[in-house]
mmCIF file of C-alpha atoms in Angstrom:
data_model
loop_
_atom_site.group_PDB
_atom_site.id
_atom_site.type_symbol
_atom_site.label_atom_id
_atom_site.label_comp_id
_atom_site.label_asym_id
_atom_site.label_seq_id
_atom_site.Cartn_x
_atom_site.Cartn_y
_atom_site.Cartn_z
ATOM 1 C CA UNK L 14 53.960 39.651 2.912
ATOM 2 C CA UNK L 15 51.408 40.469 0.216
ATOM 3 C CA UNK L 16 47.965 41.357 1.493
ATOM 4 C CA UNK L 17 44.915 41.823 -0.699
ATOM 5 C CA UNK L 18 41.900 43.761 0.522
ATOM 6 C CA UNK L 19 38.518 44.035 -1.129
ATOM 7 C CA UNK L 20 36.014 46.732 -0.338
ATOM 8 C CA UNK L 21 33.129 46.552 0.230
ATOM 9 C CA UNK L 22 32.667 43.095 1.726
ATOM 10 C CA UNK L 23 29.065 43.076 0.537
ATOM 11 C CA UNK L 24 27.074 45.174 -1.877
ATOM 12 C CA UNK L 25 23.396 45.194 -2.801
ATOM 13 C CA UNK L 26 22.129 47.284 -5.708
ATOM 14 C CA UNK L 27 19.024 47.408 -7.895
ATOM 15 C CA UNK L 28 19.105 45.871 -11.335
ATOM 16 C CA UNK L 29 20.408 48.110 -14.096
ATOM 17 C CA UNK L 30 22.882 50.080 -12.030
ATOM 18 C CA UNK L 31 26.549 50.402 -12.879
ATOM 19 C CA UNK L 32 28.841 49.452 -10.015
ATOM 20 C CA UNK L 33 32.486 49.324 -9.014
ATOM 21 C CA UNK L 34 34.254 46.746 -6.874
ATOM 22 C CA UNK L 35 37.588 47.666 -5.343
ATOM 23 C CA UNK L 36 40.743 45.679 -4.701
ATOM 24 C CA UNK L 37 43.979 46.883 -3.124
ATOM 25 C CA UNK L 38 47.285 45.110 -2.585
ATOM 26 C CA UNK L 39 50.269 46.016 -0.453
ATOM 27 C CA UNK L 40 53.198 44.948 -2.670
ATOM 28 C CA UNK L 41 53.208 46.390 -6.175
ATOM 29 C CA UNK L 42 55.729 43.827 -7.469
ATOM 30 C CA UNK L 43 53.092 41.635 -9.086
ATOM 31 C CA UNK L 44 53.102 39.567 -12.252
ATOM 32 C CA UNK L 45 49.406 39.940 -12.968
ATOM 33 C CA UNK L 46 46.025 40.377 -11.311
ATOM 34 C CA UNK L 47 42.894 38.329 -11.871
ATOM 35 C CA UNK L 48 39.250 38.805 -11.063
ATOM 36 C CA UNK L 49 37.203 35.691 -10.372
ATOM 37 C CA UNK L 50 33.547 35.010 -9.793
ATOM 38 C CA UNK L 51 32.316 32.390 -7.337
ATOM 39 C CA UNK L 52 28.717 31.239 -7.163
ATOM 40 C CA UNK L 53 27.468 29.618 -3.929
ATOM 41 C CA UNK L 54 28.756 26.063 -3.591
ATOM 42 C CA UNK L 55 30.733 26.329 -6.807
ATOM 43 C CA UNK L 56 34.309 26.761 -7.908
ATOM 44 C CA UNK L 57 35.936 29.917 -9.200
ATOM 45 C CA UNK L 58 35.456 31.218 -12.723
ATOM 46 C CA UNK L 59 38.120 33.517 -14.141
ATOM 47 C CA UNK L 60 36.624 36.758 -15.442
ATOM 48 C CA UNK L 61 39.540 38.972 -16.401
ATOM 49 C CA UNK L 62 43.322 38.754 -16.274
ATOM 50 C CA UNK L 63 45.433 41.925 -16.339
ATOM 51 C CA UNK L 64 49.163 41.635 -16.880
ATOM 52 C CA UNK L 65 51.361 43.970 -14.843
ATOM 53 C CA UNK L 66 52.173 45.981 -17.985
ATOM 54 C CA UNK L 67 48.512 46.565 -18.809
ATOM 55 C CA UNK L 68 46.144 49.205 -17.509
ATOM 56 C CA UNK L 69 42.798 47.555 -18.195
ATOM 57 C CA UNK L 70 40.959 44.638 -19.697
ATOM 58 C CA UNK L 71 37.386 44.416 -20.940
ATOM 59 C CA UNK L 72 34.995 41.536 -21.446
ATOM 60 C CA UNK L 73 31.410 42.346 -22.314
ATOM 61 C CA UNK L 74 29.904 44.401 -19.515
ATOM 62 C CA UNK L 75 32.976 43.957 -17.347
ATOM 63 C CA UNK L 76 35.982 46.258 -17.244
ATOM 64 C CA UNK L 77 38.933 45.803 -14.927
ATOM 65 C CA UNK L 78 41.611 48.390 -14.359
ATOM 66 C CA UNK L 79 45.009 48.122 -12.742
ATOM 67 C CA UNK L 80 47.152 50.842 -11.169
ATOM 68 C CA UNK L 81 50.165 48.869 -10.044
ATOM 69 C CA UNK L 82 52.032 51.806 -8.558
ATOM 70 C CA UNK L 83 49.221 52.624 -6.180
ATOM 71 C CA UNK L 84 48.339 48.993 -5.535
ATOM 72 C CA UNK L 85 44.763 49.227 -6.752
ATOM 73 C CA UNK L 86 42.410 47.499 -9.133
ATOM 74 C CA UNK L 87 38.747 48.042 -9.858
ATOM 75 C CA UNK L 88 36.124 45.859 -11.489
ATOM 76 C CA UNK L 89 33.402 47.841 -13.217
ATOM 77 C CA UNK L 90 30.137 46.104 -14.021
ATOM 78 C CA UNK L 91 27.814 47.944 -16.382
ATOM 79 C CA UNK L 92 24.031 47.577 -16.449
ATOM 80 C CA UNK L 93 23.975 44.991 -13.659
ATOM 81 C CA UNK L 94 21.629 42.000 -13.893
ATOM 82 C CA UNK L 95 20.320 39.561 -11.262
ATOM 83 C CA UNK L 96 22.538 36.894 -12.834
ATOM 84 C CA UNK L 97 25.578 38.930 -11.789
ATOM 85 C CA UNK L 98 24.849 38.090 -8.158
ATOM 86 C CA UNK L 99 27.863 36.195 -6.822
ATOM 87 C CA UNK L 100 31.041 36.682 -4.831
ATOM 88 C CA UNK L 101 33.792 38.462 -6.751
ATOM 89 C CA UNK L 102 37.381 37.689 -5.811
ATOM 90 C CA UNK L 103 40.513 39.581 -6.694
ATOM 91 C CA UNK L 104 43.844 37.737 -6.756
ATOM 92 C CA UNK L 105 47.390 38.915 -7.389
ATOM 93 C CA UNK L 106 50.123 36.751 -8.809
ATOM 94 C CA UNK L 107 53.527 37.635 -7.426
ATOM 95 C CA UNK L 108 55.292 35.680 -10.136
ATOM 96 C CA UNK L 109 56.026 32.717 -7.912
ATOM 97 C CA UNK L 110 52.931 30.840 -9.047
ATOM 98 C CA UNK L 111 51.091 31.891 -5.928
ATOM 99 C CA UNK L 112 47.753 33.633 -6.208
ATOM 100 C CA UNK L 113 47.057 35.724 -3.122
ATOM 101 C CA UNK L 114 43.322 36.252 -2.812
ATOM 102 C CA UNK L 115 41.245 38.954 -1.250
ATOM 103 C CA UNK L 116 38.301 38.001 0.942
ATOM 104 C CA UNK L 117 35.855 38.848 -1.830
ATOM 105 C CA UNK L 118 32.868 41.109 -2.330
ATOM 106 C CA UNK L 119 29.469 39.474 -2.098
ATOM 107 C CA UNK L 120 27.294 41.149 -4.711
ATOM 108 C CA UNK L 121 23.497 41.005 -4.796
ATOM 109 C CA UNK L 122 21.553 42.490 -7.703
ATOM 110 C CA UNK L 123 17.914 43.026 -6.811
ATOM 111 C CA UNK L 124 15.308 42.665 -9.586
ATOM 112 C CA UNK V 24 37.821 19.244 -22.142
ATOM 113 C CA UNK V 25 35.781 18.530 -19.005
ATOM 114 C CA UNK V 26 37.793 20.998 -16.953
ATOM 115 C CA UNK V 27 39.473 20.278 -13.645
ATOM 116 C CA UNK V 28 37.732 17.335 -12.027
ATOM 117 C CA UNK V 29 37.690 16.830 -8.271
ATOM 118 C CA UNK V 30 36.301 13.990 -6.226
ATOM 119 C CA UNK V 31 34.487 13.516 -4.022
ATOM 120 C CA UNK V 32 32.261 16.612 -4.064
ATOM 121 C CA UNK V 33 31.394 16.146 -0.416
ATOM 122 C CA UNK V 34 33.137 14.182 2.320
ATOM 123 C CA UNK V 35 32.019 13.728 5.891
ATOM 124 C CA UNK V 36 34.381 11.859 8.140
ATOM 125 C CA UNK V 37 35.054 11.319 11.799
ATOM 126 C CA UNK V 38 37.963 12.905 13.578
ATOM 127 C CA UNK V 39 41.064 10.763 13.345
ATOM 128 C CA UNK V 40 40.177 9.158 10.041
ATOM 129 C CA UNK V 41 42.265 9.435 6.890
ATOM 130 C CA UNK V 42 40.841 11.554 4.090
ATOM 131 C CA UNK V 43 41.990 11.512 0.468
ATOM 132 C CA UNK V 44 40.938 14.164 -2.009
ATOM 133 C CA UNK V 45 41.498 13.644 -5.717
ATOM 134 C CA UNK V 46 42.092 15.903 -8.680
ATOM 135 C CA UNK V 47 42.403 15.456 -12.418
ATOM 136 C CA UNK V 48 43.856 18.588 -14.066
ATOM 137 C CA UNK V 49 43.184 19.762 -17.582
ATOM 138 C CA UNK V 50 45.236 17.812 -20.070
ATOM 139 C CA UNK V 51 48.354 19.694 -21.102
ATOM 140 C CA UNK V 52 48.435 21.961 -18.067
ATOM 141 C CA UNK V 53 51.871 21.951 -16.486
ATOM 142 C CA UNK V 54 50.912 23.394 -13.110
ATOM 143 C CA UNK V 55 48.589 22.026 -10.457
ATOM 144 C CA UNK V 56 47.561 23.838 -7.304
ATOM 145 C CA UNK V 57 45.719 22.860 -4.122
ATOM 146 C CA UNK V 58 43.834 25.621 -2.281
ATOM 147 C CA UNK V 59 41.749 25.617 0.867
ATOM 148 C CA UNK V 60 38.832 27.971 1.461
ATOM 149 C CA UNK V 61 37.344 28.817 4.848
ATOM 150 C CA UNK V 62 35.145 31.648 6.040
ATOM 151 C CA UNK V 63 37.806 32.885 8.421
ATOM 152 C CA UNK V 64 40.891 32.730 6.200
ATOM 153 C CA UNK V 65 39.478 32.864 2.683
ATOM 154 C CA UNK V 66 41.422 31.074 -0.071
ATOM 155 C CA UNK V 67 44.898 29.845 0.824
ATOM 156 C CA UNK V 68 47.409 28.081 -1.383
ATOM 157 C CA UNK V 69 48.520 24.815 0.188
ATOM 158 C CA UNK V 70 50.926 23.404 -2.403
ATOM 159 C CA UNK V 71 51.633 23.479 -6.109
ATOM 160 C CA UNK V 72 53.308 21.195 -8.629
ATOM 161 C CA UNK V 73 55.124 21.844 -11.882
ATOM 162 C CA UNK V 74 55.416 18.861 -14.214
ATOM 163 C CA UNK V 75 54.416 16.556 -11.353
ATOM 164 C CA UNK V 76 57.151 17.878 -9.035
ATOM 165 C CA UNK V 77 56.164 19.708 -5.817
ATOM 166 C CA UNK V 78 57.558 23.235 -6.007
ATOM 167 C CA UNK V 79 56.258 24.985 -2.912
ATOM 168 C CA UNK V 80 54.498 23.314 -0.005
ATOM 169 C CA UNK V 81 54.961 26.154 2.472
ATOM 170 C CA UNK V 82 51.201 26.550 2.747
ATOM 171 C CA UNK V 83 50.620 23.018 3.983
ATOM 172 C CA UNK V 84 49.391 23.508 7.544
ATOM 173 C CA UNK V 85 51.232 20.654 9.207
ATOM 174 C CA UNK V 86 52.603 17.175 8.792
ATOM 175 C CA UNK V 87 49.135 15.688 8.793
ATOM 176 C CA UNK V 88 48.760 17.019 5.259
ATOM 177 C CA UNK V 89 50.502 15.459 2.278
ATOM 178 C CA UNK V 90 50.088 15.773 -1.493
ATOM 179 C CA UNK V 91 51.283 13.692 -4.390
ATOM 180 C CA UNK V 92 51.192 13.883 -8.143
ATOM 181 C CA UNK V 93 52.220 10.481 -9.517
ATOM 182 C CA UNK V 94 51.521 11.490 -13.110
ATOM 183 C CA UNK V 95 50.389 14.437 -15.196
ATOM 184 C CA UNK V 96 46.717 13.534 -14.955
ATOM 185 C CA UNK V 97 46.236 12.845 -11.260
ATOM 186 C CA UNK V 98 46.944 14.359 -7.855
ATOM 187 C CA UNK V 99 45.881 13.573 -4.313
ATOM 188 C CA UNK V 100 45.723 15.565 -1.107
ATOM 189 C CA UNK V 101 45.704 13.418 2.000
ATOM 190 C CA UNK V 102 44.931 14.348 5.585
ATOM 191 C CA UNK V 103 45.888 11.824 8.244
ATOM 192 C CA UNK V 104 44.624 12.012 10.933
ATOM 193 C CA UNK V 105 41.828 14.464 10.195
ATOM 194 C CA UNK V 106 40.654 17.044 12.743
ATOM 195 C CA UNK V 107 37.493 19.192 12.929
ATOM 196 C CA UNK V 108 39.528 22.328 12.108
ATOM 197 C CA UNK V 109 40.352 20.788 8.730
ATOM 198 C CA UNK V 110 36.721 21.293 7.699
ATOM 199 C CA UNK V 111 36.796 23.506 4.609
ATOM 200 C CA UNK V 112 36.337 23.480 0.867
ATOM 201 C CA UNK V 113 39.437 22.222 -0.918
ATOM 202 C CA UNK V 114 39.982 23.378 -4.483
ATOM 203 C CA UNK V 115 42.293 22.059 -7.117
ATOM 204 C CA UNK V 116 43.354 24.301 -10.019
ATOM 205 C CA UNK V 117 45.573 23.871 -13.045
ATOM 206 C CA UNK V 118 47.383 26.269 -15.340
ATOM 207 C CA UNK V 119 49.054 25.777 -18.697
ATOM 208 C CA UNK V 120 51.907 28.301 -18.440
ATOM 209 C CA UNK V 121 54.027 30.021 -15.881
ATOM 210 C CA UNK V 122 52.584 33.191 -14.459
ATOM 211 C CA UNK V 123 49.082 32.037 -13.715
ATOM 212 C CA UNK V 124 47.621 32.590 -17.154
ATOM 213 C CA UNK V 125 44.565 30.487 -17.618
ATOM 214 C CA UNK V 126 44.013 29.333 -14.072
ATOM 215 C CA UNK V 127 41.086 26.881 -14.072
ATOM 216 C CA UNK V 128 39.542 25.779 -10.802
ATOM 217 C CA UNK V 129 37.679 22.590 -10.046
ATOM 218 C CA UNK V 130 34.323 22.605 -8.289
ATOM 219 C CA UNK V 131 35.924 21.777 -4.963
ATOM 220 C CA UNK V 132 35.526 19.141 -2.262
ATOM 221 C CA UNK V 133 33.572 20.184 0.798
ATOM 222 C CA UNK V 134 35.147 18.375 3.746
ATOM 223 C CA UNK V 135 33.418 18.094 7.095
ATOM 224 C CA UNK V 136 35.248 16.453 9.976
ATOM 225 C CA UNK V 137 33.013 15.644 12.938
#
């Protein structure tokens, strides 16, 4: 059974710092991997989607990498801002239309 | 497009009552998913549809839960009878193609069963 783990569970950093969020999964037979953002009381917003054949994807200050063989993905946020404060969720798609989510990393950027 | 629309946003009901959650997917999306989010278990897939047909309902917790999709623009998730442990946020999501590309989530329904 696929299990997705996100470390750390919570992270607090000062504004302007670069940071890395980690995601690991137990079964490397995935179709793709997505990073989502969730604000308190809100739904999920897709940030980046990496296909299994890709190594990384970039969108603005965000960069996500994927190492399928080792079962790892990272989300890099450059020059963090208070508006980046949210919970970040990693999800793997095993190709059966099921997204298996990690528990998320709650990120706080302090002004 | 207004995105995935869920109603109600909040629902408070007494134990034993029937609860119906509603979802309108994005027009043209072939897949519709129902997820449940709790602090203890995180996000869990309950059931998903392809072209209005239920494909996998293995995540539905028990027979008290049922889901329907009578047409391409509407789905319901029903709990009857409801129990306090059903309290959670229920999300609906839709996707246009196989493989999860373009997953779009609704804002969720926060259900409280007292």
